[in-house]
Coordinates of C-alpha atoms in Angstrom, one line a residue:
Chain A
M21 CA 6.0 -12.6 -6.5
S22 CA 8.1 -11.0 -9.1
G23 CA 11.6 -11.1 -10.4
T24 CA 14.5 -13.4 -9.6
L25 CA 14.9 -15.1 -6.3
S26 CA 17.1 -12.4 -4.9
D27 CA 14.6 -9.7 -6.1
V28 CA 11.9 -11.6 -4.3
V29 CA 13.9 -11.8 -1.1
I30 CA 15.1 -8.2 -1.2
D31 CA 11.5 -6.9 -1.9
A32 CA 10.3 -8.8 1.2
H33 CA 12.9 -7.0 3.4
L34 CA 12.6 -3.4 2.1
T35 CA 12.6 -0.6 4.6
E36 CA 13.3 2.2 2.1
G37 CA 13.1 2.2 -1.6
R38 CA 10.6 0.4 -3.8
S39 CA 10.6 -2.7 -5.9
G40 CA 12.2 -1.2 -8.9
D41 CA 14.9 0.8 -7.2
E42 CA 18.6 0.0 -7.7
F43 CA 19.7 1.1 -4.2
V44 CA 17.5 0.1 -1.3
M45 CA 17.6 -0.1 2.5
V46 CA 16.8 -3.5 3.8
K47 CA 16.0 -5.1 7.2
L48 CA 18.2 -8.0 8.1
D49 CA 17.3 -11.3 9.6
A50 CA 20.7 -12.0 11.1
V51 CA 24.2 -10.7 11.4
L52 CA 27.3 -13.0 11.5
G53 CA 30.6 -12.1 13.0
H54 CA 33.9 -13.6 14.2
D55 CA 36.9 -12.8 16.3
A56 CA 39.1 -11.3 13.7
T57 CA 36.6 -8.9 12.1
I58 CA 34.4 -7.9 15.1
A59 CA 37.4 -6.8 17.2
L60 CA 38.1 -4.2 14.5
L61 CA 34.8 -2.5 15.2
A62 CA 34.4 -2.9 18.9
D63 CA 36.1 0.3 20.0
R64 CA 34.1 2.5 17.6
F65 CA 30.8 0.7 18.5
E66 CA 31.4 1.3 22.2
Q67 CA 32.6 4.9 21.8
R68 CA 29.4 5.8 20.1
K69 CA 27.4 4.0 22.9
L70 CA 25.6 1.8 20.4
T71 CA 23.7 -1.3 21.2
V72 CA 23.2 -4.4 19.2
F73 CA 19.7 -4.4 17.5
D74 CA 18.7 -7.9 18.6
P75 CA 21.2 -10.2 20.3
N76 CA 19.1 -13.2 19.3
R77 CA 19.7 -12.4 15.7
V78 CA 23.5 -12.3 16.0
L79 CA 25.8 -15.2 15.6
F80 CA 29.3 -14.6 16.9
A81 CA 32.0 -17.3 16.5
L82 CA 35.5 -17.5 17.8
D83 CA 36.9 -19.4 14.9
H84 CA 39.8 -17.7 13.3
F85 CA 42.0 -17.5 16.4
S86 CA 40.8 -20.7 17.9
P87 CA 42.7 -21.3 20.0
P88 CA 45.0 -18.2 19.5
A89 CA 48.5 -19.0 18.3
T90 CA 50.1 -15.7 19.4
A91 CA 49.7 -13.2 22.2
D92 CA 48.4 -10.5 19.8
R93 CA 45.7 -12.9 18.6
A94 CA 44.8 -13.9 22.1
A95 CA 44.3 -10.1 22.8
I96 CA 42.1 -9.7 19.8
A97 CA 40.0 -12.8 20.8
Q98 CA 39.6 -11.3 24.3
R99 CA 38.5 -8.0 22.9
F100 CA 35.9 -9.8 20.8
R101 CA 34.6 -11.7 23.8
R102 CA 34.4 -8.6 26.0
F103 CA 32.5 -6.8 23.3
A104 CA 30.0 -9.6 22.9
Q105 CA 29.5 -9.9 26.6
A106 CA 28.8 -6.2 27.0
Q107 CA 26.2 -6.4 24.3
G108 CA 24.5 -9.6 25.5
V109 CA 25.5 -11.7 22.5
S110 CA 26.7 -15.2 23.2
V111 CA 29.9 -16.4 21.5
E112 CA 30.4 -19.8 20.0
R113 CA 33.9 -20.3 21.3
D114 CA 36.0 -22.9 19.5
R115 CA 32.8 -24.6 18.3
G116 CA 33.5 -24.2 14.6
I117 CA 33.8 -22.0 11.6
C118 CA 31.1 -19.2 11.6
H119 CA 29.7 -20.2 8.2
Q120 CA 29.2 -23.8 9.1
L121 CA 27.6 -22.7 12.4
L122 CA 25.3 -20.4 10.3
V123 CA 24.0 -23.3 8.2
E124 CA 23.6 -25.3 11.4
S125 CA 21.5 -22.5 12.9
S126 CA 17.8 -22.0 12.6
L127 CA 18.6 -18.3 11.7
C128 CA 19.6 -19.6 8.2
I129 CA 16.3 -20.3 6.5
P130 CA 15.1 -19.9 2.9
G131 CA 14.3 -16.3 2.1
S132 CA 16.3 -14.9 5.0
L133 CA 18.6 -11.9 4.4
I134 CA 21.8 -12.1 6.3
V135 CA 25.1 -10.2 6.4
G136 CA 28.3 -11.4 7.8
A137 CA 31.7 -9.9 8.6
D138 CA 33.4 -12.4 6.3
S139 CA 33.3 -13.0 2.6
H140 CA 32.2 -16.6 2.7
T141 CA 28.9 -15.7 4.3
V142 CA 27.5 -16.6 0.9
T143 CA 27.6 -20.2 2.2
G144 CA 24.2 -19.6 3.7
G145 CA 22.8 -19.7 0.2
A146 CA 23.0 -23.5 0.5
V147 CA 19.8 -23.2 2.6
S148 CA 18.4 -20.5 0.2
S149 CA 19.4 -17.5 2.2
C150 CA 20.5 -14.2 0.6
A151 CA 23.6 -14.1 2.7
T152 CA 26.5 -11.9 1.9
G153 CA 29.8 -10.7 3.3
M154 CA 30.8 -7.1 4.2
G155 CA 33.6 -5.2 5.9
S156 CA 33.7 -4.4 9.6
T157 CA 32.3 -0.9 9.2
D158 CA 29.3 -2.1 7.3
V159 CA 28.8 -4.8 10.0
L160 CA 29.1 -2.2 12.7
F161 CA 26.1 -0.4 11.1
A162 CA 24.2 -3.7 10.7
L163 CA 24.7 -4.6 14.3
A164 CA 23.5 -1.2 15.5
T165 CA 20.5 -0.9 13.3
G166 CA 19.6 -4.4 11.9
T167 CA 19.6 -2.8 8.4
T168 CA 22.0 -2.1 5.6
W169 CA 22.0 -0.6 2.1
L170 CA 22.1 -2.9 -0.9
R171 CA 22.6 -2.3 -4.6
R172 CA 20.1 -4.7 -6.2
P173 CA 22.1 -7.3 -8.1
A174 CA 21.4 -8.8 -11.5
T175 CA 21.1 -12.5 -11.5
I176 CA 22.9 -15.3 -13.3
R177 CA 20.9 -18.5 -13.4
V178 CA 22.9 -21.8 -13.1
V179 CA 21.0 -25.0 -13.8
L180 CA 22.7 -28.2 -12.6
K181 CA 21.4 -31.2 -14.5
G182 CA 22.1 -34.9 -14.9
S183 CA 24.0 -37.1 -12.7
P184 CA 27.6 -36.5 -11.5
S185 CA 30.0 -38.9 -13.0
E186 CA 32.1 -41.1 -10.9
H187 CA 34.3 -39.3 -8.4
V188 CA 32.7 -35.9 -9.0
S189 CA 31.5 -34.1 -5.9
G190 CA 29.9 -30.8 -5.0
R191 CA 33.4 -29.3 -4.7
D192 CA 34.3 -30.3 -8.3
I193 CA 31.0 -28.6 -9.4
A194 CA 32.0 -25.5 -7.4
I195 CA 35.5 -25.3 -8.8
A196 CA 34.3 -25.9 -12.4
L197 CA 31.6 -23.2 -12.0
V198 CA 34.2 -20.6 -10.9
G199 CA 36.4 -21.7 -13.8
L200 CA 33.5 -21.1 -16.2
L201 CA 32.5 -17.7 -14.7
G202 CA 36.0 -16.4 -14.1
E203 CA 37.1 -14.4 -11.1
D204 CA 34.8 -11.5 -11.9
G205 CA 32.2 -13.3 -14.0
A206 CA 29.6 -13.0 -11.2
Q207 CA 30.8 -9.7 -9.9
Y208 CA 27.9 -8.0 -8.0
R209 CA 25.6 -10.7 -9.2
S210 CA 23.3 -13.1 -7.5
V211 CA 24.1 -16.6 -8.6
E212 CA 20.8 -18.5 -8.5
L213 CA 21.4 -22.2 -8.5
F214 CA 18.7 -24.6 -9.6
D215 CA 19.2 -28.3 -8.6
D216 CA 17.7 -30.2 -11.5
T217 CA 20.0 -33.2 -11.0
T218 CA 18.8 -36.7 -11.2
D219 CA 19.2 -37.6 -7.5
G220 CA 19.4 -34.2 -6.0
L221 CA 22.6 -32.7 -4.4
S222 CA 23.2 -33.1 -0.7
M223 CA 23.3 -30.1 1.6
D224 CA 27.1 -30.6 2.0
D225 CA 27.5 -30.4 -1.8
R226 CA 25.2 -27.3 -1.8
C227 CA 27.4 -25.7 0.9
A228 CA 30.5 -26.3 -1.2
I229 CA 28.9 -24.7 -4.3
A230 CA 27.3 -21.7 -2.6
N231 CA 30.5 -21.0 -0.6
L232 CA 32.7 -20.8 -3.7
T233 CA 30.4 -18.4 -5.7
V234 CA 32.2 -15.5 -3.9
E235 CA 35.4 -16.5 -5.7
A236 CA 33.6 -15.4 -9.0
G237 CA 32.7 -12.1 -7.3
A238 CA 29.1 -13.0 -6.4
K239 CA 27.0 -11.0 -3.9
F240 CA 24.7 -13.9 -3.3
G241 CA 25.0 -17.6 -4.2
L242 CA 21.8 -19.4 -3.4
F243 CA 19.8 -22.5 -4.3
V244 CA 16.2 -22.3 -5.2
P245 CA 14.6 -24.1 -2.2
D246 CA 13.1 -27.5 -2.7
E247 CA 12.3 -30.8 -1.0
I248 CA 16.0 -31.2 0.0
T249 CA 15.9 -27.8 1.7
I250 CA 12.7 -28.7 3.6
E251 CA 14.1 -32.0 4.7
Y252 CA 17.3 -30.3 6.0
C253 CA 15.4 -27.7 7.9
L254 CA 13.0 -30.2 9.4
K255 CA 15.9 -32.3 10.7
R256 CA 17.8 -29.3 12.0
D257 CA 14.9 -27.2 13.5
G258 CA 12.1 -29.6 14.0
V259 CA 9.9 -27.5 11.7
A260 CA 9.7 -26.9 8.0
P261 CA 10.7 -23.5 6.7
N262 CA 8.0 -20.9 7.0
W263 CA 8.6 -19.5 3.5
M264 CA 9.8 -21.2 0.3
P265 CA 10.5 -18.2 -2.0
K266 CA 10.6 -18.9 -5.7
P267 CA 11.6 -16.7 -8.6
G268 CA 8.6 -15.1 -10.4
L269 CA 7.5 -16.3 -13.8
D270 CA 8.6 -12.9 -15.1
A271 CA 12.1 -13.3 -13.7
K272 CA 14.8 -11.9 -16.0
Y273 CA 18.2 -13.4 -15.8
E274 CA 21.3 -11.7 -17.2
R275 CA 22.4 -15.1 -18.5
T276 CA 21.7 -18.8 -17.8
L277 CA 24.4 -21.4 -17.5
I278 CA 23.5 -25.1 -17.8
M279 CA 25.9 -27.6 -16.4
D280 CA 25.4 -31.2 -17.2
L281 CA 27.2 -33.0 -14.4
G282 CA 27.7 -36.1 -16.5
D283 CA 30.2 -34.1 -18.6
L284 CA 32.1 -33.0 -15.5
R285 CA 35.4 -34.6 -14.3
P286 CA 37.2 -34.0 -11.0
T287 CA 38.7 -30.5 -11.4
V288 CA 41.3 -28.4 -9.5
A289 CA 42.2 -24.8 -9.4
R290 CA 45.9 -24.1 -10.0
P291 CA 48.0 -21.5 -8.3
W292 CA 47.3 -18.6 -7.9
S293 CA 43.6 -18.2 -8.8
P294 CA 40.4 -20.0 -7.9
A295 CA 39.4 -19.6 -11.6
N296 CA 42.6 -21.2 -13.0
T297 CA 40.9 -24.5 -13.4
V298 CA 41.9 -27.7 -15.1
P299 CA 40.5 -31.3 -15.0
V300 CA 42.7 -33.5 -12.8
N301 CA 43.2 -35.8 -15.8
A302 CA 45.1 -33.0 -17.5
I303 CA 47.2 -31.8 -14.6
G304 CA 50.4 -33.7 -15.4
S305 CA 52.3 -34.6 -12.3
V306 CA 52.8 -32.3 -9.3
P307 CA 54.7 -33.6 -6.2
I308 CA 53.1 -32.2 -3.1
T309 CA 54.3 -31.5 0.4
T310 CA 51.0 -30.7 2.2
A311 CA 47.3 -31.5 2.0
F312 CA 44.4 -29.9 3.8
I313 CA 40.9 -31.1 4.4
G314 CA 38.9 -28.4 6.1
S315 CA 37.7 -24.8 6.0
C316 CA 34.1 -23.6 5.5
A317 CA 34.4 -25.0 1.9
G318 CA 35.5 -28.5 2.8
G319 CA 35.4 -29.8 6.4
R320 CA 32.0 -31.3 6.5
E321 CA 30.6 -34.7 7.5
S322 CA 30.7 -36.1 4.0
D323 CA 34.3 -34.9 3.6
L324 CA 35.5 -36.6 6.7
E325 CA 33.5 -39.7 6.0
L326 CA 35.1 -40.0 2.5
A327 CA 38.6 -39.2 3.9
A328 CA 38.3 -41.9 6.5
R329 CA 37.1 -44.4 3.9
L330 CA 40.0 -43.7 1.6
L331 CA 42.6 -43.7 4.3
H332 CA 41.4 -46.8 6.2
G333 CA 44.3 -49.2 6.7
R334 CA 46.6 -46.9 4.6
Q335 CA 49.2 -44.3 5.3
V336 CA 49.6 -40.8 4.2
H337 CA 52.7 -40.6 1.9
D338 CA 56.0 -39.9 3.7
D339 CA 56.6 -36.7 1.9
V340 CA 53.2 -35.2 2.8
R341 CA 51.6 -33.7 5.8
L342 CA 47.8 -34.1 5.8
V343 CA 46.0 -31.7 8.1
V344 CA 42.3 -32.4 8.8
I345 CA 40.0 -29.9 10.5
P346 CA 36.3 -30.5 11.0
A347 CA 34.3 -27.4 10.2
S348 CA 32.3 -27.6 13.5
R349 CA 32.1 -29.3 16.9
R350 CA 29.0 -31.1 15.7
I351 CA 30.8 -32.6 12.8
H352 CA 33.8 -33.4 15.0
E353 CA 31.7 -35.3 17.4
I354 CA 30.0 -37.2 14.6
A355 CA 33.4 -38.1 13.2
L356 CA 34.6 -39.2 16.6
S357 CA 31.5 -41.4 17.2
R358 CA 31.9 -43.1 13.8
G359 CA 35.6 -43.9 14.2
W360 CA 36.7 -41.6 11.4
I361 CA 39.0 -39.5 13.6
E362 CA 40.8 -42.7 14.8
T363 CA 41.2 -43.9 11.2
L364 CA 42.6 -40.5 10.2
V365 CA 45.1 -40.3 13.1
R366 CA 46.2 -43.9 12.5
A367 CA 46.8 -43.1 8.8
G368 CA 49.1 -40.3 9.9
A369 CA 46.9 -37.3 9.4
V370 CA 47.3 -34.3 11.8
V371 CA 43.8 -33.7 13.1
C372 CA 42.9 -30.4 14.7
S373 CA 40.0 -28.7 16.5
P374 CA 37.2 -27.0 14.5
S375 CA 38.6 -23.6 13.2
C376 CA 39.8 -22.0 10.0
G377 CA 43.4 -23.1 10.3
P378 CA 45.7 -22.7 7.4
C379 CA 43.0 -21.6 5.0
G380 CA 43.8 -17.9 5.5
G381 CA 47.4 -18.4 6.5
I382 CA 46.4 -18.3 10.2
D383 CA 47.7 -21.5 11.9
K384 CA 47.7 -25.3 12.0
G385 CA 49.8 -25.7 8.9
V386 CA 50.8 -22.4 7.3
L387 CA 52.9 -22.9 4.2
G388 CA 56.6 -22.3 3.7
P389 CA 58.4 -21.1 0.6
T390 CA 58.7 -24.5 -1.1
D391 CA 55.4 -26.0 0.0
V392 CA 53.0 -27.3 -2.6
C393 CA 49.6 -27.9 -1.1
V394 CA 46.4 -29.6 -2.3
S395 CA 43.5 -28.2 -0.3
T396 CA 39.8 -28.2 0.1
S397 CA 40.0 -24.6 1.4
T398 CA 38.5 -21.5 -0.3
R399 CA 41.3 -19.6 -2.1
N400 CA 44.7 -20.0 -3.5
Y401 CA 45.7 -16.4 -4.1
R402 CA 49.4 -15.8 -3.9
G403 CA 50.5 -15.6 -0.3
R404 CA 47.2 -16.4 1.2
M405 CA 48.1 -19.7 3.0
G406 CA 51.6 -18.7 3.9
D407 CA 54.9 -17.8 2.1
W408 CA 54.7 -15.7 -1.0
N409 CA 56.3 -18.6 -3.0
S410 CA 54.1 -21.4 -1.7
Q411 CA 51.6 -22.9 -4.1
T412 CA 48.1 -24.2 -3.5
Y413 CA 45.9 -26.3 -5.7
L414 CA 42.2 -26.2 -4.7
A415 CA 40.5 -29.5 -5.0
S416 CA 37.8 -31.9 -3.8
T417 CA 38.2 -34.1 -0.7
R418 CA 38.7 -37.1 -2.9
T419 CA 41.4 -35.5 -5.0
T420 CA 43.1 -34.1 -1.9
V421 CA 43.2 -37.4 0.0
L422 CA 44.4 -39.4 -3.1
S423 CA 47.1 -36.9 -3.6
A424 CA 48.1 -37.2 0.1
L425 CA 48.3 -41.0 -0.4
S426 CA 50.3 -40.9 -3.5
G427 CA 52.5 -37.9 -2.8
R428 CA 51.5 -36.3 -6.0
L429 CA 48.7 -34.6 -7.7
H430 CA 48.6 -36.3 -11.1
S431 CA 46.5 -37.1 -14.1
R432 CA 45.7 -40.7 -13.3
L433 CA 44.9 -40.0 -9.6
H434 CA 41.3 -41.2 -9.8
E435 CA 41.9 -44.1 -12.2
E436 CA 44.7 -45.5 -10.0
A437 CA 42.9 -44.9 -6.7
P438 CA 43.1 -47.8 -4.2
C439 CA 39.3 -47.6 -3.8
Chain B
M22 CA 39.9 17.8 4.6
L23 CA 36.9 15.6 4.2
N24 CA 35.8 14.6 0.7
P25 CA 37.5 17.3 -1.4
N26 CA 36.2 17.6 -5.0
I27 CA 39.7 17.6 -6.5
L28 CA 42.1 14.7 -5.8
E29 CA 45.7 15.1 -6.8
G30 CA 48.6 12.8 -6.4
R31 CA 51.1 10.4 -8.0
A32 CA 49.9 7.3 -9.9
L33 CA 50.6 3.8 -8.5
P34 CA 49.7 1.5 -11.4
L35 CA 48.7 -2.1 -10.5
G36 CA 47.2 -4.8 -12.8
D37 CA 44.1 -7.0 -13.1
D38 CA 42.7 -9.2 -10.3
V39 CA 44.7 -7.6 -7.5
S40 CA 43.6 -9.6 -4.6
T41 CA 43.3 -8.6 -0.9
D42 CA 46.1 -11.0 -0.2
I43 CA 48.4 -9.1 -2.6
L44 CA 47.3 -5.7 -1.2
H45 CA 47.8 -6.8 2.4
P46 CA 49.2 -10.3 3.2
P47 CA 47.3 -12.0 6.0
E48 CA 50.3 -11.9 8.4
Y49 CA 49.9 -8.1 8.7
F50 CA 46.4 -8.4 10.1
G51 CA 46.0 -6.9 13.5
L52 CA 44.9 -3.9 15.5
D53 CA 48.4 -2.1 15.5
E54 CA 48.2 0.7 13.0
E55 CA 51.9 0.7 12.1
T56 CA 51.9 -3.0 11.3
V57 CA 48.7 -2.5 9.2
R58 CA 50.3 0.4 7.4
R59 CA 53.5 -1.5 6.6
G60 CA 51.6 -4.4 5.2
F61 CA 50.7 -2.5 2.1
L62 CA 51.7 -4.6 -1.0
A63 CA 54.3 -6.0 1.4
K64 CA 55.1 -9.2 -0.6
F65 CA 54.2 -8.0 -4.1
D66 CA 56.4 -4.9 -3.8
P67 CA 58.3 -4.5 -0.5
S68 CA 59.3 -1.0 -1.4
A69 CA 55.7 0.2 -1.8
S70 CA 54.9 1.3 1.8
A71 CA 58.1 3.4 1.8
W72 CA 57.4 4.9 -1.6
V73 CA 53.8 5.8 -1.2
Q74 CA 52.8 9.3 -0.1
P75 CA 49.6 10.9 1.1
G76 CA 47.5 11.8 -1.9
D77 CA 48.7 9.0 -4.2
I78 CA 46.1 7.4 -6.5
I79 CA 46.0 3.7 -7.5
V80 CA 45.3 2.9 -11.1
A81 CA 44.3 -0.6 -11.9
G82 CA 42.5 -3.1 -14.1
R83 CA 39.6 -5.5 -13.5
N84 CA 38.3 -6.9 -10.3
F85 CA 40.4 -4.8 -8.0
G86 CA 40.3 -5.9 -4.4
C87 CA 39.0 -9.4 -4.9
G88 CA 39.0 -11.9 -2.1
S89 CA 38.7 -11.4 1.6
S90 CA 36.4 -8.9 3.4
R91 CA 39.0 -8.1 6.0
E92 CA 38.9 -4.3 6.5
V93 CA 42.6 -3.9 7.3
V94 CA 43.1 -4.2 3.5
V95 CA 41.4 -0.8 3.1
R96 CA 42.7 0.5 6.4
T97 CA 46.2 0.2 5.1
L98 CA 45.3 2.4 2.1
V99 CA 43.8 5.0 4.5
L100 CA 46.9 4.9 6.7
N101 CA 49.2 5.3 3.7
G102 CA 47.2 8.3 2.6
I103 CA 45.7 6.9 -0.6
T104 CA 42.6 8.9 -1.6
A105 CA 41.3 7.3 -4.7
I106 CA 41.5 4.2 -6.9
V107 CA 40.6 4.3 -10.6
A108 CA 40.1 0.8 -11.9
T109 CA 38.2 -1.0 -14.7
S110 CA 36.1 -2.8 -12.1
F111 CA 36.1 -3.5 -8.4
A112 CA 35.2 -6.4 -6.2
R113 CA 32.1 -5.5 -4.3
I114 CA 33.0 -5.9 -0.6
F115 CA 36.2 -4.0 -1.2
F116 CA 34.3 -1.2 -3.0
R117 CA 31.8 -0.9 -0.1
T118 CA 34.6 -0.7 2.5
C119 CA 36.4 2.0 0.5
M120 CA 33.2 4.1 0.3
N121 CA 32.9 3.7 4.1
L122 CA 36.4 4.7 4.8
G123 CA 36.6 7.7 2.4
I124 CA 38.5 6.3 -0.5
A125 CA 36.9 7.2 -3.9
C126 CA 36.5 4.2 -6.2
L127 CA 36.0 5.2 -9.8
S128 CA 35.9 3.5 -13.2
P129 CA 36.5 4.7 -16.7
K130 CA 33.3 5.4 -18.6
D131 CA 33.9 3.0 -21.4
A132 CA 34.9 0.3 -18.9
Q133 CA 38.2 -0.3 -20.6
S134 CA 41.5 0.2 -19.1
V135 CA 42.5 3.7 -17.9
G136 CA 45.4 3.9 -20.4
D137 CA 49.1 4.5 -20.2
V138 CA 50.0 5.6 -16.8
A139 CA 53.5 5.2 -15.3
R140 CA 54.4 5.0 -11.6
G141 CA 54.8 8.5 -10.3
D142 CA 52.8 10.3 -13.0
R143 CA 51.0 13.2 -11.5
L144 CA 47.3 12.7 -11.7
R145 CA 44.2 14.9 -11.0
I146 CA 40.7 13.7 -10.5
D147 CA 37.8 16.2 -10.6
L148 CA 34.8 14.7 -8.7
R149 CA 32.5 17.4 -10.0
D150 CA 32.7 16.4 -13.7
F151 CA 34.3 13.0 -13.1
V152 CA 37.4 13.4 -15.2
L153 CA 40.9 11.9 -14.6
A154 CA 43.8 13.8 -16.1
S155 CA 47.6 13.2 -16.1
E156 CA 50.5 15.5 -16.4
H157 CA 51.3 13.8 -19.8
G158 CA 48.0 14.8 -21.4
L159 CA 45.9 11.7 -20.6
R160 CA 42.2 12.6 -20.1
V161 CA 39.8 9.9 -19.2
E162 CA 36.0 10.3 -18.6
L163 CA 34.9 8.4 -15.5
Q164 CA 31.6 6.8 -14.8
P165 CA 29.8 9.3 -12.4
L166 CA 29.0 7.8 -9.0
P167 CA 25.3 7.2 -8.7
P168 CA 23.5 9.8 -6.5
F169 CA 23.1 7.4 -3.6
L170 CA 26.8 6.7 -3.5
V171 CA 27.6 10.4 -3.8
R172 CA 25.4 11.0 -0.8
L173 CA 27.0 8.1 1.0
R174 CA 30.5 9.4 0.4
E175 CA 29.5 13.0 1.4
S176 CA 28.0 11.5 4.7
G177 CA 31.4 10.0 5.5
G178 CA 30.4 6.4 4.6
I179 CA 27.7 4.2 6.2
M180 CA 28.5 5.5 9.7
G181 CA 27.1 8.9 8.4
L182 CA 23.7 7.2 8.0
L183 CA 23.5 6.5 11.7
T184 CA 21.0 8.8 13.2

């Protein structure tokens, strides 16, 4: 095997083009879509009398308008479902965010090549998939042919070493990485992540990191598969992955970043850019009005477990609305059975059903002009979560919950935490 | 008039890191074309969708179109008649979608900024020799599109590859 991890994976999927070519045609292992983006292509697909290449390799989720908050969105969701039904593709309706469902699916395995009609498809890289987002027209072609064209990306290698210091999570690593790279620092690149940490990063942490690479412009953001990957796939699928691709010894990286997690502190991204990062201990004091735990970047089992642990027997600050949305039905059910949902509700959190929610300004807590939000969601571009003048700070679950308790995002948040 | 080799129009200068949320706020998402059209820069510059005319050319800095993959962001450009964007660099999903929907995305050869361009300046892009010129004497050499992307554009985007 030759080249970086993405070279190896692309080479294994070539239909046209050769190993050295810049532009190639590749065969896809799966295509991901959701209500908002698939509805945009349904008419054109049907007008051309196209058929889906393999319904078993398509994951469709009704997650953005779940349930729909307006009549227009209900119509879009219905269009999506009619299209899926006509093509013989099942829809995961109200069962969670497409990217979380992807990592919960046996389609997402090391060395797979997946495209999705949503930019955060890169989350699949947590399980070592070359997974990437595209627009509806590209996905229309992918659904019809099971192929697409790719420009072979250069690779940035990121080595994660050491042991995360207290209070630092995968999300802090992710935010810090985007801060280091900048909004276009990984533009068109594959970000190849090597977990060389002392204890190994959990799959939840890997999802948070892979997910956020797109905010630095990445095409792929994937972990080199290892024992943690094998263990995850065994538990999820009952079998180990059939391929554990590794970069070749001759792999040439455009650059290598080494992050010693012991040097890292909890970090946030300030309005209005995911790369506008600062350690929490230098943030000053920011009164907040809303807090959000959820989205494909932050509504996982470990996030809900931590939120419940911090909120047990306490109350969300009077000035703050805390919205909590599990990323999938599976996570929601685990949280229910462990008593976390009860703890969150009793603490005053607004707990909703698995869906995207306020992350993209959709519903379940869209921001008004004077809202200041601390959020585990993906982006804080101006106007994304609601009003043009609203402000969002992207943060880890721990930073978000502590802010919701104290009413402020401030420099001594972690030192003064109740637990 | 599919893929003409000369693109002429007025300049609409925008800056660096113009995100999809700036280009088209999420609340304008939908299937209704008039809503999608009106959403163009709706919060950043509420006068934009009334000002813009078919043929206009966006001139921008780095990382144009960063953020979401939602195709309405490019659809609004098409509905408003924008034919080309000249920017220092593009976000990749946005670039692909523009190629698919017939909007030429070009960058200056030296990967620096395009130079001094004011809103409304008349611009001309020649896609045969990849040069951008303005009525005020600006002349910028553009990076030629790779042959694969020229073929893609001439096919009418990725749908043209469907046999």
